Short mmCIF file of C-alpha atoms in Angstrom, two decimals:
data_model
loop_
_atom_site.label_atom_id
_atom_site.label_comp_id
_atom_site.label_asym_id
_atom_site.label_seq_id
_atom_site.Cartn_x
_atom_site.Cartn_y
_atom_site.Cartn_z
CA UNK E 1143 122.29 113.78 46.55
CA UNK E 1144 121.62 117.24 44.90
CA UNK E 1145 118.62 119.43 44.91
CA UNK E 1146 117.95 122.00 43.20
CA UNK E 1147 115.23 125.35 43.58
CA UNK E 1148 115.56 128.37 41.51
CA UNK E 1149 118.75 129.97 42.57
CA UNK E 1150 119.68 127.59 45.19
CA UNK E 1151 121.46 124.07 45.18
CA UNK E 1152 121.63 122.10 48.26
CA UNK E 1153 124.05 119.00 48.67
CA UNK E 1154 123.97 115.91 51.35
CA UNK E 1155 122.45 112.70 52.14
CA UNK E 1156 118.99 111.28 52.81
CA UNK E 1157 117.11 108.65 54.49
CA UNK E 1158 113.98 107.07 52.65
CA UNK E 1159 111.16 107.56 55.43
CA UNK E 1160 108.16 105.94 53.42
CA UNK E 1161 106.46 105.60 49.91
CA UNK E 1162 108.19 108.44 47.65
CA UNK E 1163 108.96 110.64 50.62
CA UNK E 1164 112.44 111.15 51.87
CA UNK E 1165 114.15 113.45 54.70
CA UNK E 1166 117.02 115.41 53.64
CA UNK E 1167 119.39 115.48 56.19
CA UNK E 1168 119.76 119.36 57.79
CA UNK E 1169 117.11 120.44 55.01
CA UNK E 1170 113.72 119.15 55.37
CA UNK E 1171 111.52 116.15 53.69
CA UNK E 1172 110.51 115.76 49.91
CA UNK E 1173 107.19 113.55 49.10
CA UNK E 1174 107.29 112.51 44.98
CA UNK E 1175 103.60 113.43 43.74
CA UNK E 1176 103.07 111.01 40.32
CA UNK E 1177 101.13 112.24 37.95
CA UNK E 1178 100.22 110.99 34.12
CA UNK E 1179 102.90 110.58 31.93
CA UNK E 1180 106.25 111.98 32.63
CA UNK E 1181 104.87 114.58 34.81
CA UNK E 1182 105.75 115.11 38.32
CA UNK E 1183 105.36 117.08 41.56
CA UNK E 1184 107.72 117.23 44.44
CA UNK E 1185 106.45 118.85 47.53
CA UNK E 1186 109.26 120.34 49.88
CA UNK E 1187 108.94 120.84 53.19
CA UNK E 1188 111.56 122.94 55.71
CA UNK E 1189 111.19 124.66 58.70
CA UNK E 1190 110.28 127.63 56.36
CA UNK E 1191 106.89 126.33 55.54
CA UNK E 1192 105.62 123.69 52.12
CA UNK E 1193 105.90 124.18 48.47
CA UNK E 1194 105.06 122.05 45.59
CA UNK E 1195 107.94 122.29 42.97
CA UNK E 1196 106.46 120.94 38.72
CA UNK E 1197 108.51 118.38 38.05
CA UNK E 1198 109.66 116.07 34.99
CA UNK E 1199 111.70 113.04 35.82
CA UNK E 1200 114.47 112.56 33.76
CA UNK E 1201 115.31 109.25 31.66
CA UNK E 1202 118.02 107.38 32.89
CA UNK E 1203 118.69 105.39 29.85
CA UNK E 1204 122.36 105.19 29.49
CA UNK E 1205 123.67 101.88 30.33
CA UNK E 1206 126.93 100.32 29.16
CA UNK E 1207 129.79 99.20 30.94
CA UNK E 1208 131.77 102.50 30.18
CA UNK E 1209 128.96 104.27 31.92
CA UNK E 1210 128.42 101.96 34.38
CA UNK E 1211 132.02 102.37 35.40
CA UNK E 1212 131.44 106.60 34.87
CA UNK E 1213 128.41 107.09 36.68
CA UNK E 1214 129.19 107.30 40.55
CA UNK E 1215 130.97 109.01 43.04
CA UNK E 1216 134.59 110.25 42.41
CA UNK E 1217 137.02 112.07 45.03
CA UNK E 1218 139.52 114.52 42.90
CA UNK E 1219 143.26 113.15 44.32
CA UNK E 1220 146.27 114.56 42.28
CA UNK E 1221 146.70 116.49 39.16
CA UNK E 1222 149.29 116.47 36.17
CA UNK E 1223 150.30 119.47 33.61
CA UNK E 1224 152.02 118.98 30.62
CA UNK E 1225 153.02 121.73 28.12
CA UNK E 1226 154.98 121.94 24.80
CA UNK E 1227 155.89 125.19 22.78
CA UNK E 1228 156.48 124.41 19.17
CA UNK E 1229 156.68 120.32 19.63
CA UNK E 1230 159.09 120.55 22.19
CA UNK E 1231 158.18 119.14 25.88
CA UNK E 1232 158.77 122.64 28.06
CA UNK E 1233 156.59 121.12 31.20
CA UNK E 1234 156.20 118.12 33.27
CA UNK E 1235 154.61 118.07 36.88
CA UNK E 1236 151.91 116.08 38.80
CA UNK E 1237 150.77 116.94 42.39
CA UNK E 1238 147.94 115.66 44.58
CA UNK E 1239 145.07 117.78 44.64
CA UNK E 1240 145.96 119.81 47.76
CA UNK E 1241 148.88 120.99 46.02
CA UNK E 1242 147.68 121.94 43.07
CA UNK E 1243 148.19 126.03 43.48
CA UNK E 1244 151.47 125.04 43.11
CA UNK E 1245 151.79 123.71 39.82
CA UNK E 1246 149.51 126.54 38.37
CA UNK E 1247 151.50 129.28 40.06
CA UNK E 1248 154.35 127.57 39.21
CA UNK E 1249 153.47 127.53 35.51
CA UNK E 1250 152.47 131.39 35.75
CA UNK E 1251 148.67 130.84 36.34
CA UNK E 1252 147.81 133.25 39.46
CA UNK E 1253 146.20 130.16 41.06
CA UNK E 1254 142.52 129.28 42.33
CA UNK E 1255 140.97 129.95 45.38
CA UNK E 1256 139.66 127.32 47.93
CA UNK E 1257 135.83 127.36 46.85
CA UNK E 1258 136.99 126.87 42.59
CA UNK E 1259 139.13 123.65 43.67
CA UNK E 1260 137.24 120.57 42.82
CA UNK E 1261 136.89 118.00 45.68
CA UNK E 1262 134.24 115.57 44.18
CA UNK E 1263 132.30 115.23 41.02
CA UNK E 1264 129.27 112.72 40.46
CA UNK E 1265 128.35 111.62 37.02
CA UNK E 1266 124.37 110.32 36.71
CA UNK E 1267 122.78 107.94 34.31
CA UNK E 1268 120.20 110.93 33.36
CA UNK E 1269 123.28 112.68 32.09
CA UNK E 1270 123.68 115.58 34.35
CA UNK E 1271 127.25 115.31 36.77
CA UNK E 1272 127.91 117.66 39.74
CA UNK E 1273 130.96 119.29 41.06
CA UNK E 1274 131.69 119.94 44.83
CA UNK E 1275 134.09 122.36 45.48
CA UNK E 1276 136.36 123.05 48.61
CA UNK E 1277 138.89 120.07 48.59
CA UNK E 1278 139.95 121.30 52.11
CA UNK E 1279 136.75 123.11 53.46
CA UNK E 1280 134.07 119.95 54.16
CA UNK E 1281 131.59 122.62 55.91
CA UNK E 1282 131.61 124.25 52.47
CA UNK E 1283 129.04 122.61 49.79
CA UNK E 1284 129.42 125.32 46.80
CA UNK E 1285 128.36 122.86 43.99
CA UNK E 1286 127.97 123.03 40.22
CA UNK E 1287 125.35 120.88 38.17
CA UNK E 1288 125.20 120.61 34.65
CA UNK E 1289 125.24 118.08 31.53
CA UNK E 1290 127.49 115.17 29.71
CA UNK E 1291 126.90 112.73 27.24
CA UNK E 1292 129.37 110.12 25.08
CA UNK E 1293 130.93 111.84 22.06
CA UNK E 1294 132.28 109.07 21.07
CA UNK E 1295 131.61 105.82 23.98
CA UNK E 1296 134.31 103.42 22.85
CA UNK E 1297 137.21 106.16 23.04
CA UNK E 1298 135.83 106.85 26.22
CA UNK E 1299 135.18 110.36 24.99
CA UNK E 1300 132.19 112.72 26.59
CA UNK E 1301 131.18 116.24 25.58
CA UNK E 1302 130.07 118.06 28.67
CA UNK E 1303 128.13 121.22 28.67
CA UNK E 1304 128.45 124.61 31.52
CA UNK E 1305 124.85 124.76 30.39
CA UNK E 1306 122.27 122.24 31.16
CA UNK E 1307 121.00 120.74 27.92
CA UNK E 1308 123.48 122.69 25.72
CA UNK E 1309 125.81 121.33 23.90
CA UNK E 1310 126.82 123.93 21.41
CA UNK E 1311 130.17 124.52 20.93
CA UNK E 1312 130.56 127.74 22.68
CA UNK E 1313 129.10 126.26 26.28
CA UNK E 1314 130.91 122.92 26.03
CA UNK E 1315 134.07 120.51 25.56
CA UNK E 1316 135.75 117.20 25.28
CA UNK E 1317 136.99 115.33 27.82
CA UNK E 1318 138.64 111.71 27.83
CA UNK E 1319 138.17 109.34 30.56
CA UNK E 1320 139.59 105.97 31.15
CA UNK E 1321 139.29 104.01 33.67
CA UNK E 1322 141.56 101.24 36.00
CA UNK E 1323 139.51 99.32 38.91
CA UNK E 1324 138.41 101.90 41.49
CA UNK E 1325 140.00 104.81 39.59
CA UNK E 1326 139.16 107.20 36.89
CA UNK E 1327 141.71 109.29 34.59
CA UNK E 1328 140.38 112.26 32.99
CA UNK E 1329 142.12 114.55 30.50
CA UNK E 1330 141.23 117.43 27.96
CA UNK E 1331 144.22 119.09 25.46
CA UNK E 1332 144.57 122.46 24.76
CA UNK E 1333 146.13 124.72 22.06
CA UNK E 1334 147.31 127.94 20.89
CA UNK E 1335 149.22 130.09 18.07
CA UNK E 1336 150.27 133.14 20.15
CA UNK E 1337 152.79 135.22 18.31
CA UNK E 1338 153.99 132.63 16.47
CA UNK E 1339 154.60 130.23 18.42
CA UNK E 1340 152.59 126.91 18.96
CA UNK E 1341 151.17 126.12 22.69
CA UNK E 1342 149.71 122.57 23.76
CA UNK E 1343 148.57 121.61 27.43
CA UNK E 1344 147.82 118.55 28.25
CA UNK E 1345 145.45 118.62 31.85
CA UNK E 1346 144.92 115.02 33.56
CA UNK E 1347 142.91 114.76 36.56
CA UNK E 1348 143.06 111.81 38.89
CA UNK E 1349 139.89 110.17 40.64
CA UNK E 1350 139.33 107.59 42.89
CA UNK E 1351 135.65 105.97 43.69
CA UNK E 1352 134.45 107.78 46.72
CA UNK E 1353 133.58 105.07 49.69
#
């Protein structure tokens, strides 16, 4: 579960404690206010004090078996690079996630640090997904939420968006996905002319269904 107030995310579990109210473990409780139409409330309470949040609940209308199999918890497990120069194969590594400075350094990329290293993403029906960084920091949350939707559903290809909502071109991009049992496969292509010479990566990312 994510929640979200202005300039704040918060990531964990929850326990259903009655009719639309819910405590958030380590946080505080939430009560769902209905109201006509599509409109909502939610009123938070913490240790802090109450406040009552306008809400809109969003449409979970996506459902197919490719999003049925998308839409759920995945933990991030290994990584492969691929690069050619000018057709010819020049690169060809995969490592499991903890190890993944190493094939970026080793390709000449100076490497991320521990809270940019993906350990989880969650894909929703309402057609936001999360990230949860820190692969080997569990006391650190630092999340990212934003938006997908199918590009083109029986290729198994989704646009996703660093905005919420927007999907121009200059704030999103194309991902694959296929998928194997409990496992997901996820890869994006990339390509350059850089003094004249042709680059192509190839980035797949390995998931498995979080238990």
């Amino acid at each position: 579960m994510a929640f979200l107030i202005p300039n704040s995310r918060y990531y964990g579990t929850y326990t259903k404690t009655g009719d639309n109210q819910y405590n958030l473990q380590g946080f505080g409780t939430i009560t769902v206010n209905t109201g006509g139409d599509n409109a909502y409330s939610l009123t938070v309470t913490t240790s802090s004090g109450s406040q009552t949040l306008a809400a809109t609940k969003a449409v979970a209308d996506k459902d197919s078996d490719r999003t049925n199999a998308l839409c759920r918890t995945w933990n991030f497990d290994k990584i492969n690079l691929k690069v050619w120069i000018n057709g010819s194969k020049k690169y060809d590594r995969t490592v499991p996630a903890n190890k993944i400075n190493d094939l970026l350094e080793e390709w000449g990329d100076d490497g991320w640090e521990e809270d940019e290293i993906p350990r989880q993403v969650i894909f929703t029906k309402s057609g936001t997904y999360m990230v949860l960084y820190g692969l080997n920091d569990y006391s650190n949350n630092s999340l990212d939420i934003s938006s997908w939707r199918w590009e083109n559903e029986s290729k198994g290809i989704i646009r996703y968006s660093w905005d919420i909502g927007d999907f121009d071109d200059d704030d999103s991009g194309l991902i694959t996905t296929s998928f194997s049992g409990k496992n997901m496969t996820i890869w994006e292509e990339y390509s350059e002319e850089e003094d004249g010479d042709n680059y192509r990566e190839k980035i797949t990312w390995y998931f498995s269904e979080a238990k």
